[in-house]
Short mmCIF file of C-alpha atoms in Angstrom, two decimals:
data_model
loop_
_atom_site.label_atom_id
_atom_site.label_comp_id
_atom_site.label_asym_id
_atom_site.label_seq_id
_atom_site.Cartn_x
_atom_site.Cartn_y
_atom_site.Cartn_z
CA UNK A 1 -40.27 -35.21 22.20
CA UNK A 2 -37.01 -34.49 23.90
CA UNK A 3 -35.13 -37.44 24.45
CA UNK A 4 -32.86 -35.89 27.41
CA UNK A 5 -36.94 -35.42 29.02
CA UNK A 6 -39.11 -37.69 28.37
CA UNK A 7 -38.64 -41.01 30.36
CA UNK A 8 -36.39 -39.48 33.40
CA UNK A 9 -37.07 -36.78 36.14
CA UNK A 10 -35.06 -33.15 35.11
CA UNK A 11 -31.78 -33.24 37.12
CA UNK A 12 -32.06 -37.29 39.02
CA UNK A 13 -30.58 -40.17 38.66
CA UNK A 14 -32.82 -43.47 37.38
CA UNK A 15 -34.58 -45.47 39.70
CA UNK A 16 -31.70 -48.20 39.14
CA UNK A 17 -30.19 -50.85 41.49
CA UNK A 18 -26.89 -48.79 40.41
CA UNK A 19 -28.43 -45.23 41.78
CA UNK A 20 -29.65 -47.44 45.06
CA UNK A 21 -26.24 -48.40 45.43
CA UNK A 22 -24.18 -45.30 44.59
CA UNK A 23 -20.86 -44.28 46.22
CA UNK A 24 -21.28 -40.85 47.44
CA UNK A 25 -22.57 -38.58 44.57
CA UNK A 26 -21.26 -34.79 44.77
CA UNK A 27 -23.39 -32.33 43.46
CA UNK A 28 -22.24 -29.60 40.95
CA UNK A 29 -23.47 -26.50 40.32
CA UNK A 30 -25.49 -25.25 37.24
CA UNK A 31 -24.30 -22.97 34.98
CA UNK A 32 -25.65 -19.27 35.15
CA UNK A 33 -23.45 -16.83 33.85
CA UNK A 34 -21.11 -16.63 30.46
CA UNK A 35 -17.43 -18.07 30.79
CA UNK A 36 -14.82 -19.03 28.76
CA UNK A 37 -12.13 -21.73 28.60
CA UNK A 38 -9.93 -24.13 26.89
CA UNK A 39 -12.48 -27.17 26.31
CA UNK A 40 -16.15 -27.21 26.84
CA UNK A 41 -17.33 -30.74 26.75
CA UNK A 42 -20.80 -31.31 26.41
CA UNK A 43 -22.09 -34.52 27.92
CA UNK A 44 -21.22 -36.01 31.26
CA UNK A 45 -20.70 -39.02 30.60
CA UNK A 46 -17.95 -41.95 29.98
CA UNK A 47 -16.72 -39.69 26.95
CA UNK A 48 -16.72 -36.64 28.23
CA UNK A 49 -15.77 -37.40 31.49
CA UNK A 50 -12.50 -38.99 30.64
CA UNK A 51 -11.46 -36.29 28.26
CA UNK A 52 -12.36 -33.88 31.04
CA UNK A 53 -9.07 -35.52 33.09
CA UNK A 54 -7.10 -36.47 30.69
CA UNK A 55 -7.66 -32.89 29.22
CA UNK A 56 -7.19 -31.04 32.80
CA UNK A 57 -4.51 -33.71 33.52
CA UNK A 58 -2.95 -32.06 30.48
CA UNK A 59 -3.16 -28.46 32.00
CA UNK A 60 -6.15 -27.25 29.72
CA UNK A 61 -8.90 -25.18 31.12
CA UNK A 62 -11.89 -27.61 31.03
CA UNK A 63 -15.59 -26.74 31.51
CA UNK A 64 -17.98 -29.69 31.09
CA UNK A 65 -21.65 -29.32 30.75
CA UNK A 66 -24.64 -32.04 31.98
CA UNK A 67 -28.00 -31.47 31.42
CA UNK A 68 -28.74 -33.27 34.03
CA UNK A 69 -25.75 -35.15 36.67
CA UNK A 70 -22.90 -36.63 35.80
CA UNK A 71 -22.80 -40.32 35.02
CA UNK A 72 -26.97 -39.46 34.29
CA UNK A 73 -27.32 -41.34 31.24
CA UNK A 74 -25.93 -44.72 29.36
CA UNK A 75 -23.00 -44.25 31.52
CA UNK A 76 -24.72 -44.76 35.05
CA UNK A 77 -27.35 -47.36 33.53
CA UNK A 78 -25.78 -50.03 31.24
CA UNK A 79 -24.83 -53.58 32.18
CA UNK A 80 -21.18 -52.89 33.04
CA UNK A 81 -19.47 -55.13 30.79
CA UNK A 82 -15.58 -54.29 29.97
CA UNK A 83 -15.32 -56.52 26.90
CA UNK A 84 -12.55 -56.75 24.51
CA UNK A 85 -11.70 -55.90 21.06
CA UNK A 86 -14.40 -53.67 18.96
CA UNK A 87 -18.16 -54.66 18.76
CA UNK A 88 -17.62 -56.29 15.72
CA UNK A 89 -15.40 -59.34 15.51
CA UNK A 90 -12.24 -59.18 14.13
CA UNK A 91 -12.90 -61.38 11.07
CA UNK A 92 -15.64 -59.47 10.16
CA UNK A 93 -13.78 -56.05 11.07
CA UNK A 94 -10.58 -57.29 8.51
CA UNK A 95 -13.29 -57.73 5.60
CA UNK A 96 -14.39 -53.97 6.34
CA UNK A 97 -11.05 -52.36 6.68
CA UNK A 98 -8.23 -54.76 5.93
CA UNK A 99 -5.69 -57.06 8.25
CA UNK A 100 -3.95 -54.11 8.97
CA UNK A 101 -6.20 -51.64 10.29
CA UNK A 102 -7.94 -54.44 11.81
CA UNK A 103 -5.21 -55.12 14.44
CA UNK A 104 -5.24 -51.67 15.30
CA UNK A 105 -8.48 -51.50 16.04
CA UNK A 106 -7.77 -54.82 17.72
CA UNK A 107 -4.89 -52.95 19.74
CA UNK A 108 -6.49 -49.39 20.59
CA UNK A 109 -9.45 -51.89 22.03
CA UNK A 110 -6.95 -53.63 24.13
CA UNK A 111 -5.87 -50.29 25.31
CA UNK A 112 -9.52 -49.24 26.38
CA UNK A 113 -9.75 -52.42 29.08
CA UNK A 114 -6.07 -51.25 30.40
CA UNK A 115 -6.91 -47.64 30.52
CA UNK A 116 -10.43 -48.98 33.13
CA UNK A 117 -8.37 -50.92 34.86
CA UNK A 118 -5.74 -48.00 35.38
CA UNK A 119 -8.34 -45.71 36.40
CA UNK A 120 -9.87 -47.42 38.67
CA UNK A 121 -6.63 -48.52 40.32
CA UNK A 122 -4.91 -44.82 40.01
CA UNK A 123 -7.99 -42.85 41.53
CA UNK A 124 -9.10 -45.80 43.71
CA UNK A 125 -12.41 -46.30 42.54
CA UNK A 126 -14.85 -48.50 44.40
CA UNK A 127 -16.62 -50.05 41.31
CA UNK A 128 -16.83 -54.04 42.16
CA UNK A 129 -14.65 -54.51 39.25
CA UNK A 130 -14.57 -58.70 38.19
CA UNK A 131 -12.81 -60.05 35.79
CA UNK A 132 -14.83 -62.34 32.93
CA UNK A 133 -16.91 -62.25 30.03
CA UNK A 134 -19.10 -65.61 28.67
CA UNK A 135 -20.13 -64.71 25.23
CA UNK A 136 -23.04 -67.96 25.03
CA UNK A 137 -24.60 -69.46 21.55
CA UNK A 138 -28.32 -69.37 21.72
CA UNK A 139 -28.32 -71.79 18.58
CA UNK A 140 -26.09 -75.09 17.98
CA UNK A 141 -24.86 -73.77 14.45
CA UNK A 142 -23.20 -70.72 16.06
CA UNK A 143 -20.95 -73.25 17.91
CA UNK A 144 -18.29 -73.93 15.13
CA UNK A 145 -17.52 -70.27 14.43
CA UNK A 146 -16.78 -69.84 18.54
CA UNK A 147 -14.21 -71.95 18.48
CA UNK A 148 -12.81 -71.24 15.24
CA UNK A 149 -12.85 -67.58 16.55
CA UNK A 150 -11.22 -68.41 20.04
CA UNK A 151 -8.84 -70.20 17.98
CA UNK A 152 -8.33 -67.10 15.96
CA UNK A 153 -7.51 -64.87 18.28
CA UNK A 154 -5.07 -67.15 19.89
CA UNK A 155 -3.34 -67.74 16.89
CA UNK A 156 -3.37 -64.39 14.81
CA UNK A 157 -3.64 -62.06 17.77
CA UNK A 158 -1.73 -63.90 20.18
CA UNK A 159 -4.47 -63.34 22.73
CA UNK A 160 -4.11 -65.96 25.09
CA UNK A 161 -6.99 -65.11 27.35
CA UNK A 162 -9.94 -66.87 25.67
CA UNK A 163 -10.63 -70.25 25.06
CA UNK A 164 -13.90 -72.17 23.68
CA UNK A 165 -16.97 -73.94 25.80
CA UNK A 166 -18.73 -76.75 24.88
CA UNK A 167 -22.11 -77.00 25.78
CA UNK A 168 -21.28 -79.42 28.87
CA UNK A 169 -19.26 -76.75 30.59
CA UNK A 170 -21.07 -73.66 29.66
CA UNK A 171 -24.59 -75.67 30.99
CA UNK A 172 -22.50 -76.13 33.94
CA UNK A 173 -21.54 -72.72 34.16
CA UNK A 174 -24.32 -71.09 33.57
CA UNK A 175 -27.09 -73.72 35.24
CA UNK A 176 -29.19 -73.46 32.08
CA UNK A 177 -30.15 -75.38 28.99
CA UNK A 178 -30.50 -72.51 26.57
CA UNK A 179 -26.94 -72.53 25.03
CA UNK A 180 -25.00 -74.53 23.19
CA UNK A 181 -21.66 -73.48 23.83
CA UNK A 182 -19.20 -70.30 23.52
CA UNK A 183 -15.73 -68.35 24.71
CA UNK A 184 -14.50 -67.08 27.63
CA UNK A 185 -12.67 -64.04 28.09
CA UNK A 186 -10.87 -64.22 31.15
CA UNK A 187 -9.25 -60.36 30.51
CA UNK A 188 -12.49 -58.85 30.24
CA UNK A 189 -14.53 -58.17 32.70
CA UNK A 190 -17.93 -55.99 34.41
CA UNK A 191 -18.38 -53.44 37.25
CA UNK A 192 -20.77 -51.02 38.34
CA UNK A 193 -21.15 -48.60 36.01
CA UNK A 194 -22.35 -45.41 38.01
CA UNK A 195 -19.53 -45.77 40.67
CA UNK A 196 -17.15 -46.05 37.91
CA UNK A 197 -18.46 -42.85 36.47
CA UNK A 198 -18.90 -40.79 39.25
CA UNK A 199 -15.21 -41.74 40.06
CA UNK A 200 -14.28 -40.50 37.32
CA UNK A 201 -15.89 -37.14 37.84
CA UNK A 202 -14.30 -36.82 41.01
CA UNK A 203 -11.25 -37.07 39.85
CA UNK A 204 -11.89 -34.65 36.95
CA UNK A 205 -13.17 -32.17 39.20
CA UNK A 206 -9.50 -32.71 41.30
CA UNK A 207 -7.82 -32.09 38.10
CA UNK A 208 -9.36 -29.37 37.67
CA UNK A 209 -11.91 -29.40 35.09
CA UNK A 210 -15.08 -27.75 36.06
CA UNK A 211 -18.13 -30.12 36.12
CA UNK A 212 -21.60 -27.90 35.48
CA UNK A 213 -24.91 -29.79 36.28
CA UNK A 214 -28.70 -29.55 35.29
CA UNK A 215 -27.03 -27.31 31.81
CA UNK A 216 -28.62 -28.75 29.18
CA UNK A 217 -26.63 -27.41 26.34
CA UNK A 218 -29.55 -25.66 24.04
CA UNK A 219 -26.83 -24.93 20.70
CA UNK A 220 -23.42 -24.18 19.65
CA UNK A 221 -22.27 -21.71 17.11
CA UNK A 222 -19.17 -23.15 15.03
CA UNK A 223 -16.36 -20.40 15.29
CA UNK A 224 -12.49 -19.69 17.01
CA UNK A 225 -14.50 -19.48 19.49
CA UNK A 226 -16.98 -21.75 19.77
CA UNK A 227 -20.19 -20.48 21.34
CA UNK A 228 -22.04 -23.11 23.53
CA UNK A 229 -25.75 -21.63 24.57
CA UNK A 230 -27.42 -23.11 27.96
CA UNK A 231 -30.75 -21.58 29.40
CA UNK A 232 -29.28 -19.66 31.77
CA UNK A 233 -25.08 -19.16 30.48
CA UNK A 234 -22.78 -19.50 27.93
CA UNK A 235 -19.31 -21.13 27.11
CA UNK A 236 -16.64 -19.47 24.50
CA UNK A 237 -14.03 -22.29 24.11
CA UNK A 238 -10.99 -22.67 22.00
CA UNK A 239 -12.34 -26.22 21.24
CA UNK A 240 -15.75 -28.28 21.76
CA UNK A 241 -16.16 -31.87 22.26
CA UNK A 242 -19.84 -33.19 21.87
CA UNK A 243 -19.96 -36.86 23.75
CA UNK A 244 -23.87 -37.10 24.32
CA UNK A 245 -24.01 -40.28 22.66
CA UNK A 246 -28.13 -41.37 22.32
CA UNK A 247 -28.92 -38.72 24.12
CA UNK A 248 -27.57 -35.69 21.36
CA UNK A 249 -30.84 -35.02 20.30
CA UNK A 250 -31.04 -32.18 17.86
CA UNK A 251 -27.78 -30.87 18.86
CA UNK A 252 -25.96 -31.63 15.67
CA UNK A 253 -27.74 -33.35 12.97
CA UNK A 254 -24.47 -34.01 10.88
CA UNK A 255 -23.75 -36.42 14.26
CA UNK A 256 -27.19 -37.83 14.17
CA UNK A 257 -26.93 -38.62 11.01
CA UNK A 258 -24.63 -41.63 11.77
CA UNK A 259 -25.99 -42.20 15.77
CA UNK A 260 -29.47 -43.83 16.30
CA UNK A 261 -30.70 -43.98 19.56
CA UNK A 262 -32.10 -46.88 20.92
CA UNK A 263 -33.53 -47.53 24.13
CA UNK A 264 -32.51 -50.73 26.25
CA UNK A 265 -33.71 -52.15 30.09
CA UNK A 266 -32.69 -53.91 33.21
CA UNK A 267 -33.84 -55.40 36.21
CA UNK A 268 -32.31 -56.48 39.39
CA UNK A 269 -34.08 -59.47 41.26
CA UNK A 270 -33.71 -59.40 45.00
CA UNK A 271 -30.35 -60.50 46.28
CA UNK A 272 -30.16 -64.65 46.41
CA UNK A 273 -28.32 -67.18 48.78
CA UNK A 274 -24.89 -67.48 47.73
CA UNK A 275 -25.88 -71.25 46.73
CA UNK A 276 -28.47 -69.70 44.07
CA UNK A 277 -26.21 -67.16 42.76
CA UNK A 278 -23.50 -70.17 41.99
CA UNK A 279 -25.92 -71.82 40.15
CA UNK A 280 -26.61 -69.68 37.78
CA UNK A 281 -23.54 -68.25 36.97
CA UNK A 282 -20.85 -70.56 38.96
CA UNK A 283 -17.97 -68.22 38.12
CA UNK A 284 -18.92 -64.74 38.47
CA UNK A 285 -18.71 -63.89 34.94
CA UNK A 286 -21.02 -61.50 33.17
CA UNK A 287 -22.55 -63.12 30.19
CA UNK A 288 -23.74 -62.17 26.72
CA UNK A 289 -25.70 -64.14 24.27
CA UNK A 290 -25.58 -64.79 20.94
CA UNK A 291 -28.81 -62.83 20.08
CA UNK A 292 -28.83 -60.03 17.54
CA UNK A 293 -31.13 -58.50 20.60
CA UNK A 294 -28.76 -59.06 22.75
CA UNK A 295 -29.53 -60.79 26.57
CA UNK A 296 -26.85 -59.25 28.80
CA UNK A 297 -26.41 -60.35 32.36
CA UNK A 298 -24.27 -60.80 35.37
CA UNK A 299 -24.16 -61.11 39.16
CA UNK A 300 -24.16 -57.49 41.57
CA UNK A 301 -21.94 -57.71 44.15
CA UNK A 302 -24.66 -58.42 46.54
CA UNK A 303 -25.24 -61.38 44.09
CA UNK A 304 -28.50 -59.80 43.07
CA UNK A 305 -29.50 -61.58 39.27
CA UNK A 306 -28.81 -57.86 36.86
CA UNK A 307 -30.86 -59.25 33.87
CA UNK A 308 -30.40 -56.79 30.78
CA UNK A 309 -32.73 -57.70 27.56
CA UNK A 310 -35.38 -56.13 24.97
CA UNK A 311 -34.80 -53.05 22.64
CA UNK A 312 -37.53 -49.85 21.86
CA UNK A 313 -36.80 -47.30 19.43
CA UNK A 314 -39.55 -45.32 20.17
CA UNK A 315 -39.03 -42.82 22.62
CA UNK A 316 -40.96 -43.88 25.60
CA UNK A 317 -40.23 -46.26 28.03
CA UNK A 318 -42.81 -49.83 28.25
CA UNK A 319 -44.69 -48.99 31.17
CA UNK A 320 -44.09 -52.29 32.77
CA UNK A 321 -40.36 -52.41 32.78
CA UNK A 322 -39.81 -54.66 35.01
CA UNK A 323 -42.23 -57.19 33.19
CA UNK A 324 -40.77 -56.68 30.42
CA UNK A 325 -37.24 -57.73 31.04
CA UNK A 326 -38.61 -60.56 33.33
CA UNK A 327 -39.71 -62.23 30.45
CA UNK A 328 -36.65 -62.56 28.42
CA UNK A 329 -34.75 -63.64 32.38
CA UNK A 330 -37.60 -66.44 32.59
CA UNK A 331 -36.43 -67.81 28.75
CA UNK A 332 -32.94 -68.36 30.47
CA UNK A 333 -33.89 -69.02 33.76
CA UNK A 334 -36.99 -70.48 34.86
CA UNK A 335 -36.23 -71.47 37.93
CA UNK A 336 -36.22 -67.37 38.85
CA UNK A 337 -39.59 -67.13 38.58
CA UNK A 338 -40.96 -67.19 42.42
CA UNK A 339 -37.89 -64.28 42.22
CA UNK A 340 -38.95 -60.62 43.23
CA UNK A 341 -37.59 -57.97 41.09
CA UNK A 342 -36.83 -55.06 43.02
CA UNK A 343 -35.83 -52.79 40.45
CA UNK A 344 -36.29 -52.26 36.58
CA UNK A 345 -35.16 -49.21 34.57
CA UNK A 346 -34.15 -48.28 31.03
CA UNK A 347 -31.54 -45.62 29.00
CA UNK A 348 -30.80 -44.67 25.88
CA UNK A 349 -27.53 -45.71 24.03
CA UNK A 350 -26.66 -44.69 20.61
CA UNK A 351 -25.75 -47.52 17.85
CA UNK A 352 -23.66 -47.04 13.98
CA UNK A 353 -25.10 -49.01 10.92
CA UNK A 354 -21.47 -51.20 11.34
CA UNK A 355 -21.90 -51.08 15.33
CA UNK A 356 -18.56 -49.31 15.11
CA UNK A 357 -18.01 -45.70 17.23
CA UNK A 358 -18.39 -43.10 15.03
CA UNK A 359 -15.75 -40.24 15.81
CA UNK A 360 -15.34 -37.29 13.61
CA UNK A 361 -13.92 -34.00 13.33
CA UNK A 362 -16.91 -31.70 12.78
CA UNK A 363 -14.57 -28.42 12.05
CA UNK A 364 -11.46 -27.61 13.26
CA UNK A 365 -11.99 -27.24 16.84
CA UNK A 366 -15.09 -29.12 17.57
CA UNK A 367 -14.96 -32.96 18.03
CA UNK A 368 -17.36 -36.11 18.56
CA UNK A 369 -17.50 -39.49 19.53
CA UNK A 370 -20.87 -41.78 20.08
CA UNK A 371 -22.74 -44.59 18.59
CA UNK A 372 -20.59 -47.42 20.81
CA UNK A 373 -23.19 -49.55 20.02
CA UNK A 374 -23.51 -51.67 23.32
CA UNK A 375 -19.75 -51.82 23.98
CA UNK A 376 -19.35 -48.17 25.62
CA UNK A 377 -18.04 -49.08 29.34
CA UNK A 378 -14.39 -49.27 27.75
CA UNK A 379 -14.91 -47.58 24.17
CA UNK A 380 -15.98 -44.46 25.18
CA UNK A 381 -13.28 -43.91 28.38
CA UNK A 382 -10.81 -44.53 25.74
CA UNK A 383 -12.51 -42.17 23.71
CA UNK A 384 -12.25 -39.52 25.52
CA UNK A 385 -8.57 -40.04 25.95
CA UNK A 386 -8.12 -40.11 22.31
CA UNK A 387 -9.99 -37.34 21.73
CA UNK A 388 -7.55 -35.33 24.32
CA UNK A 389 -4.38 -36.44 22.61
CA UNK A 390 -6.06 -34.96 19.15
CA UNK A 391 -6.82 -32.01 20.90
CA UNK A 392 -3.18 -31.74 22.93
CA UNK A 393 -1.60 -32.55 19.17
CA UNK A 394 -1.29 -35.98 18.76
CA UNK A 395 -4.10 -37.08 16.27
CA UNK A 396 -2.66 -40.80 15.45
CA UNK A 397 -5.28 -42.81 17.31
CA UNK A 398 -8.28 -40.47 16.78
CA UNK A 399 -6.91 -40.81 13.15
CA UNK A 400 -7.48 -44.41 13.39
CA UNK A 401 -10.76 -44.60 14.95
CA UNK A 402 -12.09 -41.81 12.66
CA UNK A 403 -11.88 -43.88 9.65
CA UNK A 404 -13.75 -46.70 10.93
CA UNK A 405 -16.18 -46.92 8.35
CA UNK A 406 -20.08 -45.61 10.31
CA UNK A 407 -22.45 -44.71 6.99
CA UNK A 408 -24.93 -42.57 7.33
CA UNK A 409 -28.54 -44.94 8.40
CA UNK A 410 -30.47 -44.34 5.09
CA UNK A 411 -32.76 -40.79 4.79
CA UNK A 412 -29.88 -39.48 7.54
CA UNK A 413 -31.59 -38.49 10.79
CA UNK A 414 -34.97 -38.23 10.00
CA UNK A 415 -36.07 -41.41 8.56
CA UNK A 416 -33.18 -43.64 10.47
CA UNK A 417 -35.87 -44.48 13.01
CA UNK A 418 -38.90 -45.63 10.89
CA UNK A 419 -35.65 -48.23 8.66
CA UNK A 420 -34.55 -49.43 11.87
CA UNK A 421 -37.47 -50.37 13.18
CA UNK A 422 -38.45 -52.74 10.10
CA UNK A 423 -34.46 -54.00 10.44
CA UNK A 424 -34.91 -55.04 13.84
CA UNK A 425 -38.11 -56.40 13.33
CA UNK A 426 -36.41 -58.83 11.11
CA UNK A 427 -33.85 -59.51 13.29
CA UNK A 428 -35.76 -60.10 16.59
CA UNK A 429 -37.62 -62.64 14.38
CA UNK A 430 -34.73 -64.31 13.55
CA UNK A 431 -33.69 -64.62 17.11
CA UNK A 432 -37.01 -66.54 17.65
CA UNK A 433 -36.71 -68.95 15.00
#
């Protein structure tokens, strides 16, 4: 089945609270002839998007190419979380590659949530940005390592911006009995993720980079040029960046390789009294919990509960979306369910056996980055930044990021899926007990 097909309608948007809410959403035109530029980008989102400006910012001629709109996939569906650091903690990410490379990591992460930030203030982006991240303990033994971690990066990092929770104040917080305590991250923070990403294809397309729609990219032939095939054109490029993330396909299978994709939903509940919506999260933080299966949530701006929860690595959606998700809200919050949900949709992300982004230089002039692993709002902008700079001739963060260490999942691409399924199995058990 074709994953870019075979939960969505060709060339829309999902059904999402985000796509019900969009700032205005220009249309681009398809591709149907054969041109040739600087950098064709294939993928339109949070990757490719930002190294579409920074690229045309940069005075290269950029074509990108969508399969279906810009901001279509992960990017215009996830639960808009800014978070800091990697996906992987910083004591665990010294074990894999050393204090040193550790803090840079630590640094070019810091970087991404600046580089959002400046975005959205430099191209005035209406994205209810809000500043705030809860990171919650589902279990009363994860409690010690939160605060030994806050403590951590206070002390070794100098980051000053989170602190520890006990469970009094995060019960108070939060207006639920399921945790135990946590951190808060008062530097991160959450916004919506489509109008984030269609601002960034405006301004792009202002730059100067030329945004093609409904082109689903069909191959590429390695070369000087590269060769980029759609059903109805073609791109010859100087260089080729592939950002499609979960939703690469057969495209590359050296890519896939390292990239599972992995399918994850939301719902939005109606919007609630502002005297609800302080209940259950008093602050206007987004949260995460401490789940391996992750339960992801925060308040819209029109303080509708955005519940995010439950993994398939199938390819189809559950039919029952919304029930699906409601579920896992109901564990946390009880007291939601007289609640209507008014909407519940899914996407596709794309996860690394070490949850790290896997970026590589394929050949020469063709690059990659994907497999952001749940932590993509920031990751991937910066990405695509980096990715420019290695391009423009300054390679020392892409050099960096690179050598993050993403194995290949066992039997490579074509028995990743059957492995995972039996690892996650395991670990959504776990979560239960």
């Amino acid at each position: 089945m074709d994953i870019l097909h075979v939960n969505d309608q060709p060339g829309e948007h999902a059904p999402s609270y985000y796509a019900a809410t969009a700032n205005e959403m220009p249309s681009y035109p398809a591709l149907e002839e054969e041109i040739s530029c600087d950098v064709c980008i294939v993928g339109g989102g949070y990757t490719g998007l930002s190294a579409a400006l920074h690229l045309a910012e940069r005075g290269y001629d950029v074509v990108l190419l969508d399969a279906h709109r810009a901001g279509w996939g992960a990017s215009g569906r996830n639960g808009g979380q800014v978070g800091s650091g990697q996906r992987v903690e910083q004591d665990e990410l010294e074990g894999m590659v050393g204090k040193d490379n550790a803090r840079l990591l630590w640094d070019i992460g810091e970087d991404s949530k600046k580089l959002v930030r400046s975005l959205i203030e430099r191209f005035n982006i209406d994205c209810d940005y809000k500043p705030g991240i809860l990171h919650a303990d589902h279990r009363k033994r994860f409690v010690p390592h939160s605060r030994a971690y806050a403590e951590k990066l206070q002390k070794d990092y100098g980051y000053e911006h989170i602190r520890f929770v006990d469970q009094d104040e995060i019960r108070s917080m939060l207006g639920s009995t399921a945790y135990y305590g946590g951190t808060l991250d008062t530097d991160s923070g959450h916004l919506h993720p489509l109008n984030f990403a269609l601002g960034l294809a405006q301004a792009a397309s202002a730059a100067g980079a030329r945004i093609f729609e409904r082109s689903q990219v069909t191959g590429y032939t390695q070369g000087d040029p590269v060769r980029v095939e759609t059903a109805r054109g073609a791109v010859k490029a100087r260089y080729m960046i592939l950002a499609c993330n979960g939703y690469l396909g057969g495209l590359d299978r050296q890519v896939a390789s390292h990239v599972m994709p992995i399918n994850n939903f939301i719902i939005a509940t109606e919007p609630l009294s502002d005297d609800k919506a302080r209940e259950l999260i008093r602050d206007d933080v987004a949260v995460g919990d401490s789940k391996f299966v992750i339960n992801y949530y925060r308040l819209s701006a029109d303080k509708r509960m955005l519940f995010g929860g439950g993994e398939s690595y199938g390819y189809k959606f559950p039919k029952d979306i919304k029930g699906f998700v409601r579920s896992k809200m109901l564990e946390i919050y009880p007291q939601l369910k007289d609640v209507r949900i008014d909407y519940g949709w899914g996407g596709t992300l794309g996860i690394t056996m070490s949850r790290l982004p896997h970026l590589a230089r394929l050949s020469p002039n063709v690059f990659s980055s994907a497999g952001y692993s749940g932590h993509g709002v920031a990751m991937a902008t910066l990405a695509g930044e980096v990715m420019a700079e290695a391009i423009d001739g300054t390679a020392s963060r892409f050099d960096v990021m690179s050598n993050v260490p993403t194995p290949r999942f066992p039997g490579g691409d074509r028995l990743r899926w059957p492995l995972l399924v039996l690892a996650m199995s395991y670990y959504s058990l776990r979560d239960r007990l």
